[in-house]
Amino acid sequence: MTQATSITTEYQITVSSPVWQRVEQIAGEFNLSVSELLEQIGEGQLKVVGVPTNSDKLSDRDIANAFIWLAAQTDVAINVYKLQKLMYYAQAWYLGVYGKPLFDADFQAWIHGPMIPDLLEKYQCQFSWEPITEKIEQPKLPQKIGQFIEEVADAYFDYDDETLEQMICNEMPWLEARGDLPRDASCHAIISQESMKKYYSARVKEETSV
């Protein structure tokens, strides 16, 4: 019978300086060396939990729910087409002000304005052209996002769907996405976020310089 041999395998990992500095900082918070910290993590005494780095960014459903809830609180009727345009303006102005998207979804340059097809299907099946009456609890949004949505609502709630369509369809992001297509031609081209950011950041500068 042969004697069992103990084998130790070593792995070498290269870590960037900022990451290593953060690891050292965490170890110091527990009064541990880095090696002791890693050992305790490996033994399950400490748990590593990942946290999203962009916690502000939400889904298109989150933003839709926020507008539907606000509309119910203020007795404003919004159908699925007006909802899409409100969401477009929220995304566009957020890009213009903060330089990053508010939510992860792309708008297509349809005949009657920007459209998120999945969202259209959800509410059109339930409400057709009629106002959305879905019961929504107050969304739990970050305070900054909630205030931003309220500002967009204050600016655009009083306009009907057709007026919002006329406004958006005379702006460069929608026009650029459609290119040379006739006004009444079907189109599913994406309105680029870069185009929206460029156009609305310029409008932010114009309005703040007055």
Coordinates of C-alpha atoms in Angstrom, one line a residue:
M1 CA 0.0 0.0 0.0
T2 CA 1.5 3.4 -1.1
Q3 CA 1.5 6.4 1.2
A4 CA -0.9 9.2 0.2
T5 CA 0.8 12.2 -1.1
S6 CA -0.3 15.7 -0.1
I7 CA -0.5 18.0 -3.2
T8 CA -0.8 21.8 -2.9
T9 CA -1.8 23.7 -6.0
E10 CA -1.1 27.4 -6.2
Y11 CA -3.0 29.8 -8.5
Q12 CA -1.7 33.2 -9.4
I13 CA -4.2 35.9 -10.1
T14 CA -3.4 39.4 -11.5
V15 CA -5.5 42.1 -9.9
S16 CA -5.6 45.7 -11.0
S17 CA -4.3 48.3 -8.5
P18 CA -7.7 50.0 -7.7
V19 CA -9.3 46.5 -7.1
W20 CA -6.4 45.5 -4.8
Q21 CA -6.6 48.7 -2.9
R22 CA -10.3 48.1 -2.4
V23 CA -9.6 44.6 -1.1
E24 CA -7.0 46.0 1.3
Q25 CA -9.5 48.6 2.5
I26 CA -12.2 45.9 3.1
A27 CA -9.6 43.7 5.0
G28 CA -8.7 46.7 7.1
E29 CA -12.4 47.2 8.0
F30 CA -12.4 43.7 9.5
N31 CA -9.0 44.1 11.1
L32 CA -7.6 41.4 8.9
S33 CA -4.8 41.0 6.5
V34 CA -5.7 40.4 2.8
S35 CA -4.7 36.7 3.1
E36 CA -6.8 36.3 6.3
L37 CA -9.8 38.0 4.5
L38 CA -9.5 35.7 1.5
E39 CA -9.2 32.7 3.8
Q40 CA -12.3 33.5 5.7
I41 CA -14.2 34.1 2.4
G42 CA -13.0 30.7 1.2
E43 CA -14.1 29.0 4.4
G44 CA -17.6 30.7 4.2
Q45 CA -17.1 32.8 7.3
L46 CA -17.5 35.9 5.2
K47 CA -19.9 36.2 2.2
V48 CA -19.3 38.2 -1.0
V49 CA -22.4 39.8 -2.4
G50 CA -22.5 41.6 -5.8
V51 CA -24.2 44.9 -5.9
P52 CA -25.2 46.6 -9.3
T53 CA -23.0 49.6 -10.0
N54 CA -25.8 51.5 -11.7
S55 CA -28.7 51.2 -9.2
D56 CA -30.5 54.2 -10.7
K57 CA -31.3 52.5 -14.1
L58 CA -34.7 50.8 -14.1
S59 CA -36.8 48.8 -16.6
D60 CA -39.3 50.3 -19.0
R61 CA -42.1 48.7 -16.9
D62 CA -40.9 50.6 -13.8
I63 CA -41.2 53.9 -15.7
A64 CA -44.5 52.9 -17.2
N65 CA -45.9 52.1 -13.8
A66 CA -44.7 55.4 -12.4
F67 CA -46.5 57.4 -15.1
I68 CA -49.7 55.2 -14.8
W69 CA -49.7 55.7 -11.0
L70 CA -49.1 59.5 -11.3
A71 CA -51.9 59.8 -13.9
A72 CA -54.3 58.0 -11.5
Q73 CA -53.3 60.4 -8.7
T74 CA -53.9 63.5 -10.9
D75 CA -57.0 62.3 -12.8
V76 CA -55.1 62.4 -16.1
A77 CA -56.2 60.0 -18.8
I78 CA -53.3 58.3 -20.7
N79 CA -53.7 55.6 -23.3
V80 CA -50.9 53.3 -24.4
Y81 CA -49.8 55.8 -27.2
K82 CA -49.5 58.7 -24.8
L83 CA -47.7 56.5 -22.3
Q84 CA -45.1 55.7 -25.0
K85 CA -44.4 59.3 -25.7
L86 CA -44.2 60.2 -22.0
M87 CA -41.6 57.4 -21.6
Y88 CA -39.7 58.7 -24.7
Y89 CA -39.5 62.1 -23.2
A90 CA -38.4 60.7 -19.9
Q91 CA -35.6 58.7 -21.6
A92 CA -34.6 61.6 -23.9
W93 CA -34.4 64.3 -21.2
Y94 CA -32.6 61.9 -18.8
L95 CA -30.0 61.3 -21.5
G96 CA -29.7 65.0 -22.1
V97 CA -29.3 65.9 -18.5
Y98 CA -27.3 63.0 -17.1
G99 CA -25.7 61.5 -20.2
K100 CA -27.0 58.0 -19.5
P101 CA -30.2 56.1 -20.1
L102 CA -33.0 56.0 -17.5
F103 CA -34.0 52.5 -18.5
D104 CA -33.0 49.6 -20.7
A105 CA -35.2 49.7 -23.8
D106 CA -35.0 51.0 -27.3
F107 CA -37.6 53.0 -29.1
Q108 CA -38.5 52.3 -32.7
A109 CA -39.4 55.2 -35.0
W110 CA -43.0 54.2 -35.9
I111 CA -45.3 56.3 -38.0
H112 CA -47.1 57.8 -35.0
G113 CA -43.9 58.3 -32.9
P114 CA -41.5 56.4 -30.7
M115 CA -42.6 52.9 -29.7
I116 CA -41.4 50.1 -27.5
P117 CA -43.3 47.1 -29.2
D118 CA -43.4 44.8 -26.1
L119 CA -44.9 47.6 -24.0
L120 CA -47.4 48.5 -26.7
E121 CA -48.6 44.9 -26.9
K122 CA -49.0 44.6 -23.2
Y123 CA -51.4 47.5 -22.8
Q124 CA -53.0 47.5 -26.3
C125 CA -54.3 44.0 -25.6
Q126 CA -55.9 45.2 -22.4
F127 CA -57.1 48.7 -23.2
S128 CA -56.8 49.3 -27.0
W129 CA -57.1 53.1 -27.5
E130 CA -58.8 53.6 -24.2
P131 CA -57.2 55.1 -21.1
I132 CA -55.1 52.7 -19.0
T133 CA -57.0 52.0 -15.8
E134 CA -54.6 49.3 -14.4
K135 CA -54.4 49.6 -10.6
I136 CA -50.8 50.4 -9.7
E137 CA -49.3 50.7 -6.3
Q138 CA -47.0 53.7 -5.8
P139 CA -43.7 52.6 -7.4
K140 CA -40.6 52.4 -5.1
L141 CA -38.2 54.6 -7.0
P142 CA -35.1 56.3 -5.9
Q143 CA -36.0 59.8 -4.8
K144 CA -34.0 61.5 -7.7
I145 CA -35.8 59.3 -10.2
G146 CA -39.2 59.9 -8.7
Q147 CA -38.7 63.7 -8.8
F148 CA -37.5 63.5 -12.4
I149 CA -40.6 61.5 -13.5
E150 CA -42.8 64.1 -11.8
E151 CA -41.1 66.9 -13.7
V152 CA -41.6 65.1 -17.0
A153 CA -45.3 64.6 -16.0
D154 CA -45.7 68.2 -15.1
A155 CA -44.3 69.2 -18.5
Y156 CA -46.3 66.8 -20.7
F157 CA -49.4 65.5 -19.0
D158 CA -51.6 68.3 -20.3
Y159 CA -50.8 67.4 -23.9
D160 CA -52.9 64.8 -25.7
D161 CA -51.4 61.9 -27.7
E162 CA -51.7 63.7 -31.1
T163 CA -50.0 66.8 -29.9
L164 CA -47.1 64.8 -28.4
E165 CA -46.8 63.0 -31.7
Q166 CA -46.5 66.2 -33.6
M167 CA -43.9 67.5 -31.3
I168 CA -41.7 64.4 -31.3
C169 CA -42.0 63.8 -35.0
N170 CA -40.6 67.2 -35.8
E171 CA -37.5 66.5 -33.7
M172 CA -34.2 65.2 -35.0
P173 CA -33.9 61.8 -33.3
W174 CA -37.1 60.5 -34.8
L175 CA -36.4 62.1 -38.2
E176 CA -32.8 60.8 -38.3
A177 CA -34.0 57.2 -37.4
R178 CA -36.5 57.2 -40.3
G179 CA -34.1 58.8 -42.9
D180 CA -35.7 59.4 -46.2
L181 CA -38.9 57.4 -45.6
P182 CA -42.2 59.1 -46.3
R183 CA -44.1 60.3 -43.2
D184 CA -46.7 57.6 -43.6
A185 CA -44.3 54.7 -44.3
S186 CA -43.9 51.8 -41.8
C187 CA -40.6 51.9 -40.0
H188 CA -39.0 49.8 -37.2
A189 CA -35.6 51.5 -37.1
I190 CA -34.2 52.2 -33.7
I191 CA -34.0 55.8 -32.4
S192 CA -30.4 55.8 -31.2
Q193 CA -29.7 56.8 -27.7
E194 CA -26.7 58.7 -28.9
S195 CA -28.9 60.8 -31.2
M196 CA -31.3 61.5 -28.3
K197 CA -28.5 62.5 -26.0
K198 CA -27.0 64.8 -28.5
Y199 CA -30.3 66.6 -29.3
Y200 CA -31.6 66.9 -25.8
S201 CA -28.3 67.9 -24.2
A202 CA -28.2 70.7 -26.7
R203 CA -31.7 71.7 -25.6
V204 CA -30.7 71.6 -21.9
K205 CA -27.8 74.0 -22.7
E206 CA -30.2 76.3 -24.6
E207 CA -32.7 76.4 -21.7
T208 CA -30.2 76.8 -18.9
S209 CA -28.4 79.6 -20.8
V210 CA -31.4 81.8 -21.0

